[in-house]
Amino acid sequence: MIHKRYASDFMTGKVIVATVHNTFEQVMEFFTHHKIQHLPITRDNHLIGIISIKDMLRYIDTAIAEGSPVSKESLSAGFHIDQVMTPNPIAVQRTASQKDVLEILSSGKFQAVPVLDGNEVVGIITNKDITRLYHYDATHLL
């Protein structure tokens, strides 16, 4: 029998976060160095947005479409994280049920959901985490 799971049971707990002060280069470094695809954005330890590698690629694509130079320097000069991120993302508390998280992710609108303890980001759940969870259940609980 599967017990009721909460977001804190299957979230990735060592979440990397950025702030509105992070540069283009720093954000790209977070994505490449940590091999992540979603980055919660905080101000004073409160979640204010989320940015994905897809958002960053869209930013680069827009620069190309506008005929701007596509160098590290030029991309950094015009970069403002709060203009590229998705503001006020859907997030869940660490006590949210597995069902609630699955409903959010299965809607197809989001690939990741930040997990909060109050207003502080304490984790993130991505589609990969859900896949790992179901793989675990299929291989260990049958």
PDB file of N, CA and C in Angstrom, residues 7 90-96 100-101 104 113-117 125:
ATOM      1  N   ALA A   7       4.741  17.039  -0.991  1.00  0.00           N
ATOM      2  CA  ALA A   7       5.769  17.618  -1.857  1.00  0.00           C
ATOM      3  C   ALA A   7       7.167  17.441  -1.263  1.00  0.00           C
ATOM      4  N   ILE A  90       3.331  29.580 -10.182  1.00  0.00           N
ATOM      5  CA  ILE A  90       2.588  28.640  -9.348  1.00  0.00           C
ATOM      6  C   ILE A  90       3.610  27.917  -8.480  1.00  0.00           C
ATOM      7  N   ALA A  91       3.348  27.856  -7.201  1.00  0.00           N
ATOM      8  CA  ALA A  91       4.222  27.164  -6.252  1.00  0.00           C
ATOM      9  C   ALA A  91       3.340  26.405  -5.281  1.00  0.00           C
ATOM     10  N   VAL A  92       3.947  25.469  -4.581  1.00  0.00           N
ATOM     11  CA  VAL A  92       3.202  24.700  -3.576  1.00  0.00           C
ATOM     12  C   VAL A  92       3.961  24.754  -2.256  1.00  0.00           C
ATOM     13  N   GLN A  93       3.219  24.555  -1.194  1.00  0.00           N
ATOM     14  CA  GLN A  93       3.842  24.420   0.117  1.00  0.00           C
ATOM     15  C   GLN A  93       4.414  23.008   0.237  1.00  0.00           C
ATOM     16  N   ARG A  94       5.364  22.821   1.098  1.00  0.00           N
ATOM     17  CA  ARG A  94       5.991  21.496   1.271  1.00  0.00           C
ATOM     18  C   ARG A  94       4.988  20.440   1.712  1.00  0.00           C
ATOM     19  N   THR A  95       3.842  20.877   2.255  1.00  0.00           N
ATOM     20  CA  THR A  95       2.809  19.942   2.703  1.00  0.00           C
ATOM     21  C   THR A  95       1.761  19.643   1.624  1.00  0.00           C
ATOM     22  N   ALA A  96       1.950  20.187   0.417  1.00  0.00           N
ATOM     23  CA  ALA A  96       1.005  19.904  -0.675  1.00  0.00           C
ATOM     24  C   ALA A  96       1.032  18.418  -0.988  1.00  0.00           C
ATOM     25  N   ASP A 100      -1.961  17.058  -5.734  1.00  0.00           N
ATOM     26  CA  ASP A 100      -1.989  18.483  -6.088  1.00  0.00           C
ATOM     27  C   ASP A 100      -0.839  18.848  -7.021  1.00  0.00           C
ATOM     28  N   VAL A 101       0.347  18.360  -6.716  1.00  0.00           N
ATOM     29  CA  VAL A 101       1.518  18.643  -7.540  1.00  0.00           C
ATOM     30  C   VAL A 101       1.334  18.039  -8.924  1.00  0.00           C
ATOM     31  N   ILE A 104      -0.923  20.060 -11.184  1.00  0.00           N
ATOM     32  CA  ILE A 104      -0.265  21.255 -11.723  1.00  0.00           C
ATOM     33  C   ILE A 104       0.628  20.885 -12.902  1.00  0.00           C
ATOM     34  N   VAL A 113       7.682  23.108 -10.466  1.00  0.00           N
ATOM     35  CA  VAL A 113       6.917  23.801  -9.444  1.00  0.00           C
ATOM     36  C   VAL A 113       7.836  24.027  -8.235  1.00  0.00           C
ATOM     37  N   PRO A 114       8.097  25.288  -7.886  1.00  0.00           N
ATOM     38  CA  PRO A 114       8.870  25.546  -6.673  1.00  0.00           C
ATOM     39  C   PRO A 114       8.085  25.087  -5.437  1.00  0.00           C
ATOM     40  N   VAL A 115       8.824  24.631  -4.433  1.00  0.00           N
ATOM     41  CA  VAL A 115       8.223  24.192  -3.178  1.00  0.00           C
ATOM     42  C   VAL A 115       8.637  25.184  -2.094  1.00  0.00           C
ATOM     43  N   LEU A 116       7.642  25.639  -1.336  1.00  0.00           N
ATOM     44  CA  LEU A 116       7.877  26.664  -0.322  1.00  0.00           C
ATOM     45  C   LEU A 116       7.623  26.142   1.083  1.00  0.00           C
ATOM     46  N   ASP A 117       8.301  26.760   2.020  1.00  0.00           N
ATOM     47  CA  ASP A 117       7.990  26.622   3.436  1.00  0.00           C
ATOM     48  C   ASP A 117       7.652  28.038   3.878  1.00  0.00           C
ATOM     49  N   ILE A 125      10.055  20.768  -7.729  1.00  0.00           N
ATOM     50  CA  ILE A 125       9.608  19.489  -8.285  1.00  0.00           C
ATOM     51  C   ILE A 125       9.465  19.692  -9.781  1.00  0.00           C
TER      52      ILE A 125
END
